[in-house]
Amino acid sequence: MAFELTKSIIDDVIFSMEDQNDEFVFDAKNLCVVSLGTLEESEECETEENENLYSLPAWTSDDGFEIMRKFAESVRVPKVYEELQQVLANGRGVFRNFKNVLKQYPHIEKRFHAFKYSEMRAVVVEWYNSLRESWGLEKLNQDFEEYNELTQEDFEFHPYNHQKDNDCIVNEAKIIAEEFKSEFGGNKAKAIAHFWLRKFNYENPSDIDGIICRTLSDEFAGCILFSKCESFAEKVVALTAVFVNQNYRGLGITRELFSRGISYLMRCGIQSLIIVDSVIPDYLEPLLARCGFEKKGSAYMLELTDK
């Protein structure tokens, strides 16, 4: 008996697939999942009704483990990545320990649930298409909403406020300075960290502008800061810094900061954004290119009037 696949059916099937303590079938007549044990105990389980019952997609703990493994590989926050990999490698209590790690990082835990749902939904759609094929129907062609790594509802973006944001920015800048020291080592690393921190000793805080990213619990997550030029070039600003807290890296926040920062500058009437005194990491260059920056010598320039 043919039936239409709806979100409520998908959710019902997924929920039952994960229940390893019982076997279930889908009742196409009543459009619900029922326990196979309940049907076997029922005296009303007739042949005609059996024709309306379909086995659910096969699902085992190995499939659940594979979802965790795939998600862990996608995590680009180093600390979380290492913790999840350690849990997967240990084996014992892997499902419980995996959940315990995620609970420490609510934003990543939410990403995992979205990722898991997307993966299991794909299995359900494949199962449903096999049924449609047996009914002599074309396969389902639906544009399901795909899993999106950056869940923007988890973060808030607002203009830089020196009184509220500066201490958080300086503290985070000090952490990044320590990362420089551990990455490079020696006196050169100390010099890089020194000059990096000097960028945040503003003589006049009013010359600094930008966009701040915070979690819904008001925890600092990242920023993009701009320095205003002198009056002879008041329509030009320079990038002072852009960075993201280690716990929130790999979520697309840097990309969002650039997008919102550029839109903000355009609304303020700024005509040009330049990068002249920063060491640009390799991973950032493709993003600058997508934003429309043009490299001239060692500098990057973006003409906002062309956008």
C-alpha positions as protocol buffer text, in pm:
chain_id: "A"
residue {
  index: 1
  type: MET
  ca { x: 0 y: 0 z: 0 }
}
residue {
  index: 2
  type: ALA
  ca { x: 156 y: 326 z: -116 }
}
residue {
  index: 3
  type: PHE
  ca { x: 187 y: 618 z: 124 }
}
residue {
  index: 4
  type: GLU
  ca { x: 336 y: 968 z: 121 }
}
residue {
  index: 5
  type: LEU
  ca { x: 655 y: 1027 z: 316 }
}
residue {
  index: 6
  type: THR
  ca { x: 608 y: 1319 z: 556 }
}
residue {
  index: 7
  type: LYS
  ca { x: 837 y: 1472 z: 816 }
}
residue {
  index: 8
  type: SER
  ca { x: 636 y: 1317 z: 1099 }
}
residue {
  index: 9
  type: ILE
  ca { x: 677 y: 972 z: 940 }
}
residue {
  index: 10
  type: ILE
  ca { x: 1051 y: 1032 z: 893 }
}
residue {
  index: 11
  type: ASP
  ca { x: 1084 y: 1130 z: 1259 }
}
residue {
  index: 12
  type: ASP
  ca { x: 878 y: 829 z: 1371 }
}
residue {
  index: 13
  type: VAL
  ca { x: 1089 y: 589 z: 1165 }
}
residue {
  index: 14
  type: ILE
  ca { x: 1420 y: 739 z: 1283 }
}
residue {
  index: 15
  type: PHE
  ca { x: 1312 y: 719 z: 1647 }
}
residue {
  index: 16
  type: SER
  ca { x: 1221 y: 351 z: 1607 }
}
residue {
  index: 17
  type: MET
  ca { x: 1538 y: 267 z: 1413 }
}
residue {
  index: 18
  type: GLU
  ca { x: 1743 y: 372 z: 1715 }
}
residue {
  index: 19
  type: ASP
  ca { x: 1545 y: 155 z: 1956 }
}
residue {
  index: 20
  type: GLN
  ca { x: 1761 y: -157 z: 1971 }
}
residue {
  index: 21
  type: ASN
  ca { x: 1536 y: -326 z: 2229 }
}
residue {
  index: 22
  type: ASP
  ca { x: 1250 y: -412 z: 1994 }
}
residue {
  index: 23
  type: GLU
  ca { x: 1166 y: -473 z: 1629 }
}
residue {
  index: 24
  type: PHE
  ca { x: 931 y: -244 z: 1444 }
}
residue {
  index: 25
  type: VAL
  ca { x: 742 y: -228 z: 1117 }
}
residue {
  index: 26
  type: PHE
  ca { x: 568 y: 57 z: 940 }
}
residue {
  index: 27
  type: ASP
  ca { x: 190 y: 32 z: 914 }
}
residue {
  index: 28
  type: ALA
  ca { x: 107 y: 199 z: 580 }
}
residue {
  index: 29
  type: LYS
  ca { x: -266 y: 179 z: 650 }
}
residue {
  index: 30
  type: ASN
  ca { x: -253 y: 371 z: 977 }
}
residue {
  index: 31
  type: LEU
  ca { x: 64 y: 565 z: 886 }
}
residue {
  index: 32
  type: CYS
  ca { x: 254 y: 477 z: 1201 }
}
residue {
  index: 33
  type: VAL
  ca { x: 535 y: 258 z: 1330 }
}
residue {
  index: 34
  type: VAL
  ca { x: 423 y: -38 z: 1541 }
}
residue {
  index: 35
  type: SER
  ca { x: 607 y: -296 z: 1748 }
}
residue {
  index: 36
  type: LEU
  ca { x: 638 y: -632 z: 1575 }
}
residue {
  index: 37
  type: GLY
  ca { x: 588 y: -800 z: 1909 }
}
residue {
  index: 38
  type: THR
  ca { x: 257 y: -620 z: 1960 }
}
residue {
  index: 39
  type: LEU
  ca { x: 135 y: -738 z: 1619 }
}
residue {
  index: 40
  type: GLU
  ca { x: 231 y: -1097 z: 1686 }
}
residue {
  index: 41
  type: GLU
  ca { x: 33 y: -1092 z: 2010 }
}
residue {
  index: 42
  type: SER
  ca { x: -271 y: -944 z: 1837 }
}
residue {
  index: 43
  type: GLU
  ca { x: -535 y: -1187 z: 1718 }
}
residue {
  index: 44
  type: GLU
  ca { x: -635 y: -939 z: 1447 }
}
residue {
  index: 45
  type: CYS
  ca { x: -310 y: -971 z: 1254 }
}
residue {
  index: 46
  type: GLU
  ca { x: -459 y: -1091 z: 923 }
}
residue {
  index: 47
  type: THR
  ca { x: -299 y: -1146 z: 584 }
}
residue {
  index: 48
  type: GLU
  ca { x: -449 y: -829 z: 434 }
}
residue {
  index: 49
  type: GLU
  ca { x: -303 y: -620 z: 714 }
}
residue {
  index: 50
  type: ASN
  ca { x: 36 y: -784 z: 667 }
}
residue {
  index: 51
  type: GLU
  ca { x: 43 y: -654 z: 311 }
}
residue {
  index: 52
  type: ASN
  ca { x: 37 y: -301 z: 454 }
}
residue {
  index: 53
  type: LEU
  ca { x: 334 y: -361 z: 685 }
}
residue {
  index: 54
  type: TYR
  ca { x: 690 y: -277 z: 584 }
}
residue {
  index: 55
  type: SER
  ca { x: 1013 y: -354 z: 764 }
}
residue {
  index: 56
  type: LEU
  ca { x: 1208 y: -46 z: 871 }
}
residue {
  index: 57
  type: PRO
  ca { x: 1556 y: 33 z: 736 }
}
residue {
  index: 58
  type: ALA
  ca { x: 1821 y: -189 z: 890 }
}
residue {
  index: 59
  type: TRP
  ca { x: 2007 y: -5 z: 1164 }
}
residue {
  index: 60
  type: THR
  ca { x: 2263 y: -130 z: 1414 }
}
residue {
  index: 61
  type: SER
  ca { x: 2502 y: 14 z: 1670 }
}
residue {
  index: 62
  type: ASP
  ca { x: 2772 y: -7 z: 1401 }
}
residue {
  index: 63
  type: ASP
  ca { x: 2574 y: 241 z: 1191 }
}
residue {
  index: 64
  type: GLY
  ca { x: 2546 y: 474 z: 1491 }
}
residue {
  index: 65
  type: PHE
  ca { x: 2920 y: 448 z: 1548 }
}
residue {
  index: 66
  type: GLU
  ca { x: 2986 y: 534 z: 1183 }
}
residue {
  index: 67
  type: ILE
  ca { x: 2783 y: 855 z: 1216 }
}
residue {
  index: 68
  type: MET
  ca { x: 2988 y: 954 z: 1520 }
}
residue {
  index: 69
  type: ARG
  ca { x: 3310 y: 877 z: 1334 }
}
residue {
  index: 70
  type: LYS
  ca { x: 3208 y: 1085 z: 1031 }
}
residue {
  index: 71
  type: PHE
  ca { x: 3102 y: 1376 z: 1249 }
}
residue {
  index: 72
  type: ALA
  ca { x: 3421 y: 1365 z: 1455 }
}
residue {
  index: 73
  type: GLU
  ca { x: 3623 y: 1387 z: 1133 }
}
residue {
  index: 74
  type: SER
  ca { x: 3431 y: 1701 z: 1036 }
}
residue {
  index: 75
  type: VAL
  ca { x: 3507 y: 1884 z: 1362 }
}
residue {
  index: 76
  type: ARG
  ca { x: 3775 y: 2146 z: 1307 }
}
residue {
  index: 77
  type: VAL
  ca { x: 3804 y: 2273 z: 1664 }
}
residue {
  index: 78
  type: PRO
  ca { x: 4136 y: 2108 z: 1764 }
}
residue {
  index: 79
  type: LYS
  ca { x: 4051 y: 2050 z: 2130 }
}
residue {
  index: 80
  type: VAL
  ca { x: 3711 y: 1894 z: 2058 }
}
residue {
  index: 81
  type: TYR
  ca { x: 3848 y: 1694 z: 1766 }
}
residue {
  index: 82
  type: GLU
  ca { x: 4116 y: 1537 z: 1986 }
}
residue {
  index: 83
  type: GLU
  ca { x: 3870 y: 1453 z: 2264 }
}
residue {
  index: 84
  type: LEU
  ca { x: 3623 y: 1288 z: 2026 }
}
residue {
  index: 85
  type: GLN
  ca { x: 3897 y: 1090 z: 1851 }
}
residue {
  index: 86
  type: GLN
  ca { x: 4021 y: 965 z: 2187 }
}
residue {
  index: 87
  type: VAL
  ca { x: 3671 y: 848 z: 2280 }
}
residue {
  index: 88
  type: LEU
  ca { x: 3630 y: 664 z: 1950 }
}
residue {
  index: 89
  type: ALA
  ca { x: 3970 y: 499 z: 1988 }
}
residue {
  index: 90
  type: ASN
  ca { x: 3905 y: 379 z: 2343 }
}
residue {
  index: 91
  type: GLY
  ca { x: 3601 y: 176 z: 2240 }
}
residue {
  index: 92
  type: ARG
  ca { x: 3451 y: 103 z: 2583 }
}
residue {
  index: 93
  type: GLY
  ca { x: 3144 y: 312 z: 2662 }
}
residue {
  index: 94
  type: VAL
  ca { x: 3194 y: 496 z: 2334 }
}
residue {
  index: 95
  type: PHE
  ca { x: 2834 y: 614 z: 2291 }
}
residue {
  index: 96
  type: ARG
  ca { x: 2804 y: 746 z: 2646 }
}
residue {
  index: 97
  type: ASN
  ca { x: 3149 y: 907 z: 2645 }
}
residue {
  index: 98
  type: PHE
  ca { x: 3089 y: 1066 z: 2305 }
}
residue {
  index: 99
  type: LYS
  ca { x: 2774 y: 1231 z: 2439 }
}
residue {
  index: 100
  type: ASN
  ca { x: 2957 y: 1343 z: 2754 }
}
residue {
  index: 101
  type: VAL
  ca { x: 3223 y: 1522 z: 2548 }
}
residue {
  index: 102
  type: LEU
  ca { x: 2961 y: 1696 z: 2335 }
}
residue {
  index: 103
  type: LYS
  ca { x: 2774 y: 1817 z: 2644 }
}
residue {
  index: 104
  type: GLN
  ca { x: 3077 y: 2030 z: 2728 }
}
residue {
  index: 105
  type: TYR
  ca { x: 3039 y: 2214 z: 2394 }
}
residue {
  index: 106
  type: PRO
  ca { x: 2667 y: 2291 z: 2342 }
}
residue {
  index: 107
  type: HIS
  ca { x: 2719 y: 2457 z: 2002 }
}
residue {
  index: 108
  type: ILE
  ca { x: 2896 y: 2148 z: 1868 }
}
residue {
  index: 109
  type: GLU
  ca { x: 2646 y: 1916 z: 2035 }
}
residue {
  index: 110
  type: LYS
  ca { x: 2371 y: 2092 z: 1843 }
}
residue {
  index: 111
  type: ARG
  ca { x: 2567 y: 2049 z: 1521 }
}
residue {
  index: 112
  type: PHE
  ca { x: 2601 y: 1678 z: 1592 }
}
residue {
  index: 113
  type: HIS
  ca { x: 2227 y: 1630 z: 1636 }
}
residue {
  index: 114
  type: ALA
  ca { x: 2164 y: 1814 z: 1308 }
}
residue {
  index: 115
  type: PHE
  ca { x: 2431 y: 1605 z: 1135 }
}
residue {
  index: 116
  type: LYS
  ca { x: 2296 y: 1279 z: 1275 }
}
residue {
  index: 117
  type: TYR
  ca { x: 1940 y: 1364 z: 1174 }
}
residue {
  index: 118
  type: SER
  ca { x: 2052 y: 1452 z: 822 }
}
residue {
  index: 119
  type: GLU
  ca { x: 2240 y: 1121 z: 786 }
}
residue {
  index: 120
  type: MET
  ca { x: 1954 y: 909 z: 918 }
}
residue {
  index: 121
  type: ARG
  ca { x: 1698 y: 1096 z: 712 }
}
residue {
  index: 122
  type: ALA
  ca { x: 1895 y: 1007 z: 400 }
}
residue {
  index: 123
  type: VAL
  ca { x: 1868 y: 639 z: 499 }
}
residue {
  index: 124
  type: VAL
  ca { x: 1491 y: 672 z: 543 }
}
residue {
  index: 125
  type: VAL
  ca { x: 1451 y: 842 z: 205 }
}
residue {
  index: 126
  type: GLU
  ca { x: 1654 y: 563 z: 41 }
}
residue {
  index: 127
  type: TRP
  ca { x: 1429 y: 305 z: 211 }
}
residue {
  index: 128
  type: TYR
  ca { x: 1118 y: 490 z: 93 }
}
residue {
  index: 129
  type: ASN
  ca { x: 1248 y: 511 z: -264 }
}
residue {
  index: 130
  type: SER
  ca { x: 1303 y: 135 z: -269 }
}
residue {
  index: 131
  type: LEU
  ca { x: 936 y: 98 z: -172 }
}
residue {
  index: 132
  type: ARG
  ca { x: 828 y: 339 z: -445 }
}
residue {
  index: 133
  type: GLU
  ca { x: 1026 y: 136 z: -695 }
}
residue {
  index: 134
  type: SER
  ca { x: 840 y: -179 z: -586 }
}
residue {
  index: 135
  type: TRP
  ca { x: 513 y: 11 z: -635 }
}
residue {
  index: 136
  type: GLY
  ca { x: 613 y: 104 z: -988 }
}
residue {
  index: 137
  type: LEU
  ca { x: 657 y: 473 z: -899 }
}
residue {
  index: 138
  type: GLU
  ca { x: 939 y: 713 z: -970 }
}
residue {
  index: 139
  type: LYS
  ca { x: 1187 y: 778 z: -693 }
}
residue {
  index: 140
  type: LEU
  ca { x: 1125 y: 1068 z: -458 }
}
residue {
  index: 141
  type: ASN
  ca { x: 1284 y: 1394 z: -562 }
}
residue {
  index: 142
  type: GLN
  ca { x: 1255 y: 1628 z: -266 }
}
residue {
  index: 143
  type: ASP
  ca { x: 1479 y: 1916 z: -174 }
}
residue {
  index: 144
  type: PHE
  ca { x: 1526 y: 1839 z: 193 }
}
residue {
  index: 145
  type: GLU
  ca { x: 1701 y: 2109 z: 392 }
}
residue {
  index: 146
  type: GLU
  ca { x: 2064 y: 2004 z: 415 }
}
residue {
  index: 147
  type: TYR
  ca { x: 2277 y: 2001 z: 725 }
}
residue {
  index: 148
  type: ASN
  ca { x: 2441 y: 2339 z: 768 }
}
residue {
  index: 149
  type: GLU
  ca { x: 2765 y: 2355 z: 965 }
}
residue {
  index: 150
  type: LEU
  ca { x: 2719 y: 2712 z: 1085 }
}
residue {
  index: 151
  type: THR
  ca { x: 2402 y: 2732 z: 1291 }
}
residue {
  index: 152
  type: GLN
  ca { x: 2374 y: 3109 z: 1308 }
}
residue {
  index: 153
  type: GLU
  ca { x: 2094 y: 3092 z: 1561 }
}
residue {
  index: 154
  type: ASP
  ca { x: 2363 y: 2985 z: 1810 }
}
residue {
  index: 155
  type: PHE
  ca { x: 2549 y: 3316 z: 1776 }
}
residue {
  index: 156
  type: GLU
  ca { x: 2483 y: 3690 z: 1783 }
}
residue {
  index: 157
  type: PHE
  ca { x: 2675 y: 3955 z: 1589 }
}
residue {
  index: 158
  type: HIS
  ca { x: 2684 y: 4319 z: 1696 }
}
residue {
  index: 159
  type: PRO
  ca { x: 2895 y: 4633 z: 1639 }
}
residue {
  index: 160
  type: TYR
  ca { x: 3207 y: 4670 z: 1849 }
}
residue {
  index: 161
  type: ASN
  ca { x: 3152 y: 4841 z: 2185 }
}
residue {
  index: 162
  type: HIS
  ca { x: 3480 y: 4937 z: 2351 }
}
residue {
  index: 163
  type: GLN
  ca { x: 3344 y: 4937 z: 2705 }
}
residue {
  index: 164
  type: LYS
  ca { x: 3184 y: 4593 z: 2677 }
}
residue {
  index: 165
  type: ASP
  ca { x: 3410 y: 4414 z: 2429 }
}
residue {
  index: 166
  type: ASN
  ca { x: 3765 y: 4540 z: 2475 }
}
residue {
  index: 167
  type: ASP
  ca { x: 3861 y: 4328 z: 2777 }
}
residue {
  index: 168
  type: CYS
  ca { x: 3739 y: 4011 z: 2603 }
}
residue {
  index: 169
  type: ILE
  ca { x: 3930 y: 4100 z: 2287 }
}
residue {
  index: 170
  type: VAL
  ca { x: 4255 y: 4172 z: 2473 }
}
residue {
  index: 171
  type: ASN
  ca { x: 4227 y: 3851 z: 2676 }
}
residue {
  index: 172
  type: GLU
  ca { x: 4168 y: 3648 z: 2361 }
}
residue {
  index: 173
  type: ALA
  ca { x: 4455 y: 3827 z: 2186 }
}
residue {
  index: 174
  type: LYS
  ca { x: 4687 y: 3718 z: 2471 }
}
residue {
  index: 175
  type: ILE
  ca { x: 4578 y: 3357 z: 2421 }
}
residue {
  index: 176
  type: ILE
  ca { x: 4654 y: 3383 z: 2050 }
}
residue {
  index: 177
  type: ALA
  ca { x: 4993 y: 3537 z: 2135 }
}
residue {
  index: 178
  type: GLU
  ca { x: 5070 y: 3223 z: 2338 }
}
residue {
  index: 179
  type: GLU
  ca { x: 4968 y: 3013 z: 2037 }
}
residue {
  index: 180
  type: PHE
  ca { x: 5224 y: 3206 z: 1830 }
}
residue {
  index: 181
  type: LYS
  ca { x: 5493 y: 3126 z: 2087 }
}
residue {
  index: 182
  type: SER
  ca { x: 5416 y: 2754 z: 2087 }
}
residue {
  index: 183
  type: GLU
  ca { x: 5396 y: 2744 z: 1708 }
}
residue {
  index: 184
  type: PHE
  ca { x: 5718 y: 2927 z: 1622 }
}
residue {
  index: 185
  type: GLY
  ca { x: 5936 y: 2902 z: 1934 }
}
residue {
  index: 186
  type: GLY
  ca { x: 6239 y: 3107 z: 2032 }
}
residue {
  index: 187
  type: ASN
  ca { x: 6288 y: 3484 z: 2037 }
}
residue {
  index: 188
  type: LYS
  ca { x: 6120 y: 3528 z: 1699 }
}
residue {
  index: 189
  type: ALA
  ca { x: 5799 y: 3386 z: 1841 }
}
residue {
  index: 190
  type: LYS
  ca { x: 5823 y: 3627 z: 2135 }
}
residue {
  index: 191
  type: ALA
  ca { x: 5868 y: 3915 z: 1891 }
}
residue {
  index: 192
  type: ILE
  ca { x: 5566 y: 3809 z: 1684 }
}
residue {
  index: 193
  type: ALA
  ca { x: 5355 y: 3785 z: 1999 }
}
residue {
  index: 194
  type: HIS
  ca { x: 5481 y: 4127 z: 2116 }
}
residue {
  index: 195
  type: PHE
  ca { x: 5392 y: 4306 z: 1794 }
}
residue {
  index: 196
  type: TRP
  ca { x: 5061 y: 4121 z: 1775 }
}
residue {
  index: 197
  type: LEU
  ca { x: 4958 y: 4246 z: 2120 }
}
residue {
  index: 198
  type: ARG
  ca { x: 5072 y: 4602 z: 2038 }
}
residue {
  index: 199
  type: LYS
  ca { x: 4787 y: 4618 z: 1787 }
}
residue {
  index: 200
  type: PHE
  ca { x: 4541 y: 4627 z: 2077 }
}
residue {
  index: 201
  type: ASN
  ca { x: 4697 y: 4919 z: 2265 }
}
residue {
  index: 202
  type: TYR
  ca { x: 4464 y: 5178 z: 2117 }
}
residue {
  index: 203
  type: GLU
  ca { x: 4565 y: 5539 z: 2172 }
}
residue {
  index: 204
  type: ASN
  ca { x: 4214 y: 5645 z: 2083 }
}
residue {
  index: 205
  type: PRO
  ca { x: 3945 y: 5374 z: 2119 }
}
residue {
  index: 206
  type: SER
  ca { x: 3709 y: 5577 z: 1901 }
}
residue {
  index: 207
  type: ASP
  ca { x: 3936 y: 5501 z: 1603 }
}
residue {
  index: 208
  type: ILE
  ca { x: 3849 y: 5130 z: 1630 }
}
residue {
  index: 209
  type: ASP
  ca { x: 3532 y: 4979 z: 1485 }
}
residue {
  index: 210
  type: GLY
  ca { x: 3418 y: 4632 z: 1393 }
}
residue {
  index: 211
  type: ILE
  ca { x: 3184 y: 4339 z: 1447 }
}
residue {
  index: 212
  type: ILE
  ca { x: 3179 y: 4111 z: 1752 }
}
residue {
  index: 213
  type: CYS
  ca { x: 3045 y: 3756 z: 1765 }
}
residue {
  index: 214
  type: ARG
  ca { x: 2908 y: 3616 z: 2090 }
}
residue {
  index: 215
  type: THR
  ca { x: 2719 y: 3302 z: 2189 }
}
residue {
  index: 216
  type: LEU
  ca { x: 2361 y: 3328 z: 2312 }
}
residue {
  index: 217
  type: SER
  ca { x: 2502 y: 3302 z: 2665 }
}
residue {
  index: 218
  type: ASP
  ca { x: 2709 y: 3616 z: 2588 }
}
residue {
  index: 219
  type: GLU
  ca { x: 3043 y: 3435 z: 2568 }
}
residue {
  index: 220
  type: PHE
  ca { x: 3297 y: 3598 z: 2336 }
}
residue {
  index: 221
  type: ALA
  ca { x: 3339 y: 3390 z: 2018 }
}
residue {
  index: 222
  type: GLY
  ca { x: 3526 y: 3612 z: 1772 }
}
residue {
  index: 223
  type: CYS
  ca { x: 3572 y: 3954 z: 1616 }
}
residue {
  index: 224
  type: ILE
  ca { x: 3677 y: 4154 z: 1313 }
}
residue {
  index: 225
  type: LEU
  ca { x: 3822 y: 4498 z: 1389 }
}
residue {
  index: 226
  type: PHE
  ca { x: 3895 y: 4796 z: 1167 }
}
residue {
  index: 227
  type: SER
  ca { x: 4113 y: 5104 z: 1220 }
}
residue {
  index: 228
  type: LYS
  ca { x: 4002 y: 5439 z: 1086 }
}
residue {
  index: 229
  type: CYS
  ca { x: 4246 y: 5640 z: 882 }
}
residue {
  index: 230
  type: GLU
  ca { x: 4331 y: 6007 z: 920 }
}
residue {
  index: 231
  type: SER
  ca { x: 4099 y: 6277 z: 790 }
}
residue {
  index: 232
  type: PHE
  ca { x: 4276 y: 6283 z: 454 }
}
residue {
  index: 233
  type: ALA
  ca { x: 4144 y: 5929 z: 390 }
}
residue {
  index: 234
  type: GLU
  ca { x: 3831 y: 5916 z: 598 }
}
residue {
  index: 235
  type: LYS
  ca { x: 3658 y: 5678 z: 354 }
}
residue {
  index: 236
  type: VAL
  ca { x: 3931 y: 5416 z: 397 }
}
residue {
  index: 237
  type: VAL
  ca { x: 3971 y: 5171 z: 687 }
}
residue {
  index: 238
  type: ALA
  ca { x: 4237 y: 4910 z: 757 }
}
residue {
  index: 239
  type: LEU
  ca { x: 4183 y: 4562 z: 899 }
}
residue {
  index: 240
  type: THR
  ca { x: 4325 y: 4558 z: 1252 }
}
residue {
  index: 241
  type: ALA
  ca { x: 4254 y: 4196 z: 1340 }
}
residue {
  index: 242
  type: VAL
  ca { x: 4020 y: 3906 z: 1280 }
}
residue {
  index: 243
  type: PHE
  ca { x: 4019 y: 3598 z: 1501 }
}
residue {
  index: 244
  type: VAL
  ca { x: 3791 y: 3338 z: 1659 }
}
residue {
  index: 245
  type: ASN
  ca { x: 3805 y: 3178 z: 2002 }
}
residue {
  index: 246
  type: GLN
  ca { x: 3965 y: 2833 z: 1981 }
}
residue {
  index: 247
  type: ASN
  ca { x: 3647 y: 2658 z: 2100 }
}
residue {
  index: 248
  type: TYR
  ca { x: 3447 y: 2802 z: 1810 }
}
residue {
  index: 249
  type: ARG
  ca { x: 3685 y: 2763 z: 1518 }
}
residue {
  index: 250
  type: GLY
  ca { x: 3579 y: 2562 z: 1217 }
}
residue {
  index: 251
  type: LEU
  ca { x: 3216 y: 2677 z: 1230 }
}
residue {
  index: 252
  type: GLY
  ca { x: 3237 y: 2939 z: 954 }
}
residue {
  index: 253
  type: ILE
  ca { x: 3242 y: 3232 z: 1197 }
}
residue {
  index: 254
  type: THR
  ca { x: 3538 y: 3402 z: 1024 }
}
residue {
  index: 255
  type: ARG
  ca { x: 3350 y: 3393 z: 694 }
}
residue {
  index: 256
  type: GLU
  ca { x: 3041 y: 3539 z: 861 }
}
residue {
  index: 257
  type: LEU
  ca { x: 3247 y: 3811 z: 1032 }
}
residue {
  index: 258
  type: PHE
  ca { x: 3393 y: 3922 z: 698 }
}
residue {
  index: 259
  type: SER
  ca { x: 3051 y: 3920 z: 534 }
}
residue {
  index: 260
  type: ARG
  ca { x: 2886 y: 4121 z: 809 }
}
residue {
  index: 261
  type: GLY
  ca { x: 3190 y: 4348 z: 851 }
}
residue {
  index: 262
  type: ILE
  ca { x: 3193 y: 4441 z: 481 }
}
residue {
  index: 263
  type: SER
  ca { x: 2818 y: 4509 z: 482 }
}
residue {
  index: 264
  type: TYR
  ca { x: 2859 y: 4722 z: 795 }
}
residue {
  index: 265
  type: LEU
  ca { x: 3137 y: 4931 z: 639 }
}
residue {
  index: 266
  type: MET
  ca { x: 2932 y: 4988 z: 326 }
}
residue {
  index: 267
  type: ARG
  ca { x: 2640 y: 5112 z: 534 }
}
residue {
  index: 268
  type: CYS
  ca { x: 2882 y: 5351 z: 707 }
}
residue {
  index: 269
  type: GLY
  ca { x: 2987 y: 5494 z: 371 }
}
residue {
  index: 270
  type: ILE
  ca { x: 3337 y: 5343 z: 371 }
}
residue {
  index: 271
  type: GLN
  ca { x: 3477 y: 5309 z: 20 }
}
residue {
  index: 272
  type: SER
  ca { x: 3789 y: 5094 z: 70 }
}
residue {
  index: 273
  type: LEU
  ca { x: 3908 y: 4823 z: 309 }
}
residue {
  index: 274
  type: ILE
  ca { x: 4281 y: 4753 z: 314 }
}
residue {
  index: 275
  type: ILE
  ca { x: 4507 y: 4496 z: 482 }
}
residue {
  index: 276
  type: VAL
  ca { x: 4858 y: 4633 z: 504 }
}
residue {
  index: 277
  type: ASP
  ca { x: 5032 y: 4519 z: 822 }
}
residue {
  index: 278
  type: SER
  ca { x: 4905 y: 4169 z: 897 }
}
residue {
  index: 279
  type: VAL
  ca { x: 5048 y: 3825 z: 837 }
}
residue {
  index: 280
  type: ILE
  ca { x: 4780 y: 3649 z: 633 }
}
residue {
  index: 281
  type: PRO
  ca { x: 4749 y: 3275 z: 711 }
}
residue {
  index: 282
  type: ASP
  ca { x: 4727 y: 3046 z: 408 }
}
residue {
  index: 283
  type: TYR
  ca { x: 4376 y: 2932 z: 500 }
}
residue {
  index: 284
  type: LEU
  ca { x: 4250 y: 3292 z: 493 }
}
residue {
  index: 285
  type: GLU
  ca { x: 4364 y: 3376 z: 139 }
}
residue {
  index: 286
  type: PRO
  ca { x: 4081 y: 3185 z: -39 }
}
residue {
  index: 287
  type: LEU
  ca { x: 3826 y: 3364 z: 179 }
}
residue {
  index: 288
  type: LEU
  ca { x: 3975 y: 3704 z: 91 }
}
residue {
  index: 289
  type: ALA
  ca { x: 3955 y: 3612 z: -276 }
}
residue {
  index: 290
  type: ARG
  ca { x: 3586 y: 3513 z: -242 }
}
residue {
  index: 291
  type: CYS
  ca { x: 3516 y: 3844 z: -69 }
}
residue {
  index: 292
  type: GLY
  ca { x: 3667 y: 4028 z: -368 }
}
residue {
  index: 293
  type: PHE
  ca { x: 4000 y: 4142 z: -222 }
}
residue {
  index: 294
  type: GLU
  ca { x: 4273 y: 4220 z: -474 }
}
residue {
  index: 295
  type: LYS
  ca { x: 4632 y: 4150 z: -377 }
}
residue {
  index: 296
  type: LYS
  ca { x: 4878 y: 4427 z: -458 }
}
residue {
  index: 297
  type: GLY
  ca { x: 5230 y: 4349 z: -346 }
}
residue {
  index: 298
  type: SER
  ca { x: 5201 y: 4233 z: 13 }
}
residue {
  index: 299
  type: ALA
  ca { x: 4877 y: 4425 z: 70 }
}
residue {
  index: 300
  type: TYR
  ca { x: 4514 y: 4333 z: 8 }
}
residue {
  index: 301
  type: MET
  ca { x: 4254 y: 4588 z: -104 }
}
residue {
  index: 302
  type: LEU
  ca { x: 3879 y: 4572 z: -136 }
}
residue {
  index: 303
  type: GLU
  ca { x: 3686 y: 4846 z: -316 }
}
residue {
  index: 304
  type: LEU
  ca { x: 3348 y: 4862 z: -151 }
}
residue {
  index: 305
  type: THR
  ca { x: 3202 y: 5104 z: -406 }
}
residue {
  index: 306
  type: ASP
  ca { x: 3208 y: 4825 z: -666 }
}
residue {
  index: 307
  type: LYS
  ca { x: 2985 y: 4596 z: -462 }
}
